[in-house]
CSV table of C-alpha atoms in Angstrom, one decimal:
chain,number,residue,atom,x,y,z
A,112,MET,CA,15.0,11.2,-19.3
A,113,GLU,CA,11.7,12.6,-20.7
A,114,VAL,CA,8.8,10.5,-21.4
A,115,VAL,CA,5.7,11.7,-23.1
A,116,TRP,CA,2.1,10.4,-22.4
A,117,PRO,CA,0.9,10.1,-25.0
A,118,ARG,CA,2.3,11.3,-28.5
A,119,ILE,CA,-0.6,11.8,-30.9
A,120,PHE,CA,-1.6,14.2,-33.6
A,121,GLY,CA,1.5,13.8,-35.8
A,122,GLY,CA,4.2,13.6,-32.9
A,123,ILE,CA,2.8,16.6,-31.1
A,124,LYS,CA,3.7,16.8,-27.4
A,125,VAL,CA,0.5,16.4,-25.5
A,126,ILE,CA,1.4,15.7,-21.8
A,127,SER,CA,4.3,14.6,-20.2
A,128,SER,CA,4.5,11.5,-17.9
A,129,ALA,CA,5.4,13.9,-14.9
A,130,THR,CA,2.2,15.9,-15.4
A,131,PHE,CA,0.2,12.9,-16.1
A,132,HIS,CA,1.5,11.5,-12.8
A,133,VAL,CA,0.4,14.4,-10.9
A,134,ILE,CA,-3.1,14.2,-12.2
A,135,THR,CA,-3.3,10.4,-11.4
A,136,THR,CA,-2.1,10.8,-8.1
A,137,GLU,CA,-4.5,13.6,-7.3
A,138,LEU,CA,-7.3,11.2,-8.6
A,139,VAL,CA,-6.1,8.4,-6.2
A,140,VAL,CA,-5.5,10.6,-3.2
A,141,GLY,CA,-8.9,12.3,-3.6
A,142,SER,CA,-10.6,9.1,-4.0
A,143,PHE,CA,-9.1,7.4,-1.2
A,144,ALA,CA,-9.5,10.4,1.1
A,145,MET,CA,-13.3,10.4,0.4
A,146,ALA,CA,-13.2,6.8,0.9
A,147,GLY,CA,-11.4,7.1,4.3
A,148,ILE,CA,-13.9,10.0,5.5
A,149,CYS,CA,-17.0,7.7,4.7
A,150,PHE,CA,-15.4,4.6,6.3
A,151,LEU,CA,-14.7,6.8,9.6
A,152,ILE,CA,-18.3,7.7,9.6
A,153,LYS,CA,-19.4,3.8,9.2
A,154,ALA,CA,-17.1,3.1,12.1
A,155,LEU,CA,-18.6,5.6,14.0
A,156,GLN,CA,-22.1,4.4,13.1
A,157,ALA,CA,-21.2,1.1,14.7
A,158,PHE,CA,-21.2,2.9,18.1
A,159,ASN,CA,-24.6,4.6,17.2
A,160,PHE,CA,-23.1,7.9,16.1
A,161,PHE,CA,-24.6,9.6,13.0
A,162,SER,CA,-26.8,6.4,12.6
A,163,THR,CA,-29.4,7.7,10.4
A,164,GLU,CA,-30.7,5.5,7.4
A,165,LYS,CA,-30.0,8.4,4.8
A,166,ILE,CA,-26.2,9.1,5.9
A,167,SER,CA,-25.6,5.1,6.2
A,168,GLN,CA,-26.7,4.7,2.6
A,169,ILE,CA,-24.8,7.6,1.3
A,170,THR,CA,-21.5,6.6,3.2
A,171,ASP,CA,-22.0,3.0,2.1
A,172,ASN,CA,-22.3,3.7,-1.6
A,173,THR,CA,-20.0,6.7,-1.7
A,174,GLY,CA,-17.2,4.9,0.4
A,175,HIS,CA,-17.1,1.9,-1.8
A,176,PHE,CA,-17.3,3.6,-5.1
A,177,ALA,CA,-14.6,6.1,-4.1
A,178,LEU,CA,-12.4,3.2,-3.0
A,179,GLY,CA,-13.0,1.4,-6.4
A,180,PHE,CA,-12.4,4.4,-8.3
A,181,GLY,CA,-9.2,5.0,-6.5
A,182,LEU,CA,-8.0,1.4,-7.0
A,183,ILE,CA,-8.5,1.6,-10.8
A,184,ALA,CA,-6.5,4.9,-11.0
A,185,THR,CA,-3.6,3.4,-8.9
A,186,PRO,CA,-1.8,1.5,-11.5
A,187,PHE,CA,-1.9,4.6,-13.7
A,188,ALA,CA,-0.3,6.6,-10.9
A,189,ILE,CA,2.5,3.8,-10.4
A,190,MET,CA,3.4,3.6,-14.1
A,191,THR,CA,3.6,7.1,-14.8
A,192,GLY,CA,5.6,7.8,-11.5
A,193,ILE,CA,8.1,5.1,-12.6
A,194,ALA,CA,8.1,6.6,-16.1
A,195,SER,CA,8.9,10.1,-14.8
A,196,SER,CA,11.3,9.2,-12.3
A,197,PRO,CA,15.2,9.5,-13.2
A,198,GLY,CA,16.7,6.2,-14.2
A,199,SER,CA,19.2,6.6,-11.3
A,200,ASP,CA,16.5,6.8,-8.5
A,201,VAL,CA,14.4,3.8,-9.4
A,202,SER,CA,15.8,1.8,-6.9
A,203,SER,CA,15.5,4.5,-4.3
A,204,PRO,CA,14.1,3.2,-0.9
A,205,LEU,CA,11.4,5.8,-1.0
A,206,LEU,CA,10.1,4.6,-4.4
A,207,ILE,CA,10.3,0.8,-3.1
A,208,ASN,CA,8.3,1.8,0.0
A,209,LYS,CA,5.8,3.7,-2.2
A,210,MET,CA,5.1,0.4,-4.1
A,211,PHE,CA,5.0,-1.6,-1.1
A,212,LEU,CA,2.4,0.6,0.8
A,213,SER,CA,0.5,1.1,-2.3
A,214,MET,CA,0.3,-2.7,-3.1
A,215,THR,CA,-0.6,-3.3,0.6
A,216,ALA,CA,-3.5,-0.6,0.3
A,217,ALA,CA,-4.7,-2.3,-3.1
A,218,GLY,CA,-4.9,-5.7,-1.3
A,219,LEU,CA,-7.0,-4.2,1.6
A,220,ALA,CA,-9.3,-2.3,-0.7
A,221,LEU,CA,-9.8,-5.4,-3.1
A,222,SER,CA,-10.9,-7.2,0.2
A,223,VAL,CA,-13.2,-4.5,1.3
A,224,LEU,CA,-14.8,-4.3,-2.2
A,225,TYR,CA,-15.1,-8.2,-2.6
A,226,ALA,CA,-16.9,-8.4,1.1
A,227,ARG,CA,-19.4,-5.7,0.1
A,228,TYR,CA,-20.1,-7.4,-3.3
A,229,THR,CA,-20.5,-10.8,-2.1
A,230,ILE,CA,-22.5,-10.0,1.2
A,231,GLY,CA,-24.2,-6.8,0.3
A,232,GLN,CA,-25.4,-4.5,2.7
A,233,GLN,CA,-25.6,-7.1,5.3
A,234,VAL,CA,-21.8,-6.4,6.0
A,235,TRP,CA,-23.0,-3.6,8.2
A,236,ALA,CA,-25.7,-5.7,9.9
A,237,ASN,CA,-23.9,-6.2,13.2
A,238,LYS,CA,-21.0,-4.4,15.0
A,239,ARG,CA,-18.4,-6.9,14.4
A,240,SER,CA,-18.6,-7.1,10.8
A,241,SER,CA,-19.0,-3.3,10.5
A,242,LEU,CA,-16.0,-2.6,12.4
A,243,THR,CA,-13.8,-5.0,10.3
A,244,GLN,CA,-15.2,-3.3,7.0
A,245,ALA,CA,-14.6,-0.1,8.3
A,246,THR,CA,-11.2,-0.7,9.7
A,247,ALA,CA,-10.1,-2.5,6.5
A,248,GLY,CA,-11.3,0.6,4.4
A,249,LEU,CA,-9.5,3.0,6.8
A,250,GLY,CA,-6.3,0.9,6.7
A,251,ALA,CA,-6.4,1.1,2.8
A,252,SER,CA,-7.3,4.8,2.8
A,253,GLY,CA,-4.4,5.6,5.4
A,254,MET,CA,-1.7,3.6,3.6
A,255,MET,CA,-2.5,5.2,0.2
A,256,LEU,CA,-2.3,8.6,1.8
A,257,LEU,CA,1.1,7.7,3.3
A,258,THR,CA,2.2,6.5,-0.1
A,259,ALA,CA,1.3,9.9,-1.5
A,260,SER,CA,3.2,11.7,1.3
A,261,LEU,CA,6.2,9.7,0.3
A,262,GLY,CA,6.0,11.6,-3.1
A,263,GLY,CA,6.6,14.9,-1.2
A,264,LYS,CA,9.5,13.4,0.7
A,265,PHE,CA,11.1,12.1,-2.7
A,266,SER,CA,10.8,15.4,-4.4
A,267,ARG,CA,11.1,17.9,-1.8
A,268,ASN,CA,12.6,16.0,1.2
A,269,GLU,CA,9.6,16.8,3.5
A,270,SER,CA,6.5,15.0,4.2
A,271,LEU,CA,3.3,15.5,6.3
A,272,PHE,CA,4.2,12.5,8.4
A,273,ASP,CA,7.8,13.9,9.3
A,274,ILE,CA,6.3,14.7,12.8
A,275,PHE,CA,6.2,10.7,13.4
A,276,ASN,CA,9.9,10.1,12.5
A,277,LEU,CA,9.1,7.1,10.4
A,278,SER,CA,12.2,5.6,8.7
A,279,PHE,CA,11.7,6.2,4.9
A,280,ASP,CA,15.2,5.3,4.3
A,281,THR,CA,14.8,1.8,5.1
A,282,ILE,CA,12.9,-0.9,2.9
A,283,LEU,CA,10.9,-2.3,5.7
A,284,LEU,CA,8.8,0.7,6.7
A,285,MET,CA,6.2,-1.2,8.7
A,286,PRO,CA,7.1,-3.3,11.8
A,287,MET,CA,6.3,-6.7,12.2
A,288,TRP,CA,3.3,-5.9,14.6
A,289,ALA,CA,1.8,-3.7,11.8
A,290,THR,CA,2.3,-6.2,9.3
A,291,GLY,CA,0.5,-8.7,11.5
A,292,ILE,CA,-2.5,-6.5,12.0
A,293,VAL,CA,-3.0,-5.8,8.1
A,294,LEU,CA,-2.8,-9.6,7.5
A,295,PHE,CA,-5.1,-10.4,10.5
A,296,THR,CA,-7.5,-7.6,9.0
A,297,GLY,CA,-7.3,-9.1,5.6
A,298,LEU,CA,-8.0,-12.6,6.7
A,299,THR,CA,-10.9,-11.5,9.0
A,300,ALA,CA,-12.4,-9.8,5.9
A,301,THR,CA,-11.9,-12.7,3.6
A,302,MET,CA,-13.3,-15.0,6.4
A,303,LEU,CA,-16.5,-12.7,6.6
A,304,ALA,CA,-17.0,-12.8,3.1
A,305,VAL,CA,-16.8,-16.6,2.8
A,306,MET,CA,-19.3,-17.1,5.9
A,307,GLY,CA,-21.7,-14.4,4.1
A,308,LEU,CA,-21.6,-16.7,1.0
A,309,ARG,CA,-22.2,-19.9,3.0
A,310,ASN,CA,-25.1,-18.2,4.8
A,311,ARG,CA,-26.8,-16.9,1.7
A,312,SER,CA,-26.4,-20.5,0.0
A,313,ALA,CA,-28.0,-21.9,3.0
A,314,ILE,CA,-30.9,-19.4,2.9
A,315,GLN,CA,-31.4,-20.0,-0.8
A,316,HIS,CA,-31.7,-23.7,-0.4
């Protein structure tokens, strides 16, 4: 089954869904990889590494912008991926795991962006909140990169993460302890955002 994205100019074939999926996937992977590097630097800055004002500001702005851009591109990568997949493989465990991981990464990315938007640069004001924000950002980036690696497993039966012997053929890719860590990180980030809003309201009043 061939789906064309889009057909314009009198039905002329412009770009296929498979090609468009490659483009959107590269946008997502590149954005989340850049965000991951920035959040790694922010995590190191919590331990007084690379703790200069210029680097701190650049990594803060770039990391959150890249995370937001990757988040916007993610739905397009998902839709084109589904459209370009053979009909018999839509129910593949690999595709379901890709969907699961990408949605988890999107949830973490949203919590990071929400915390940064509501609290502002004060999210980096102390070590605890800095590590929470950086860990959530790294988690979102890592899961999205793992999602992208499943594409290679699906198309070429090999992945960069094959050395870890992850069970890609089962639906529940993440063990319970990993799910608990993700849930705890998300709840902590949300709690910090709420506390930041309350503190800001108290100062204004």
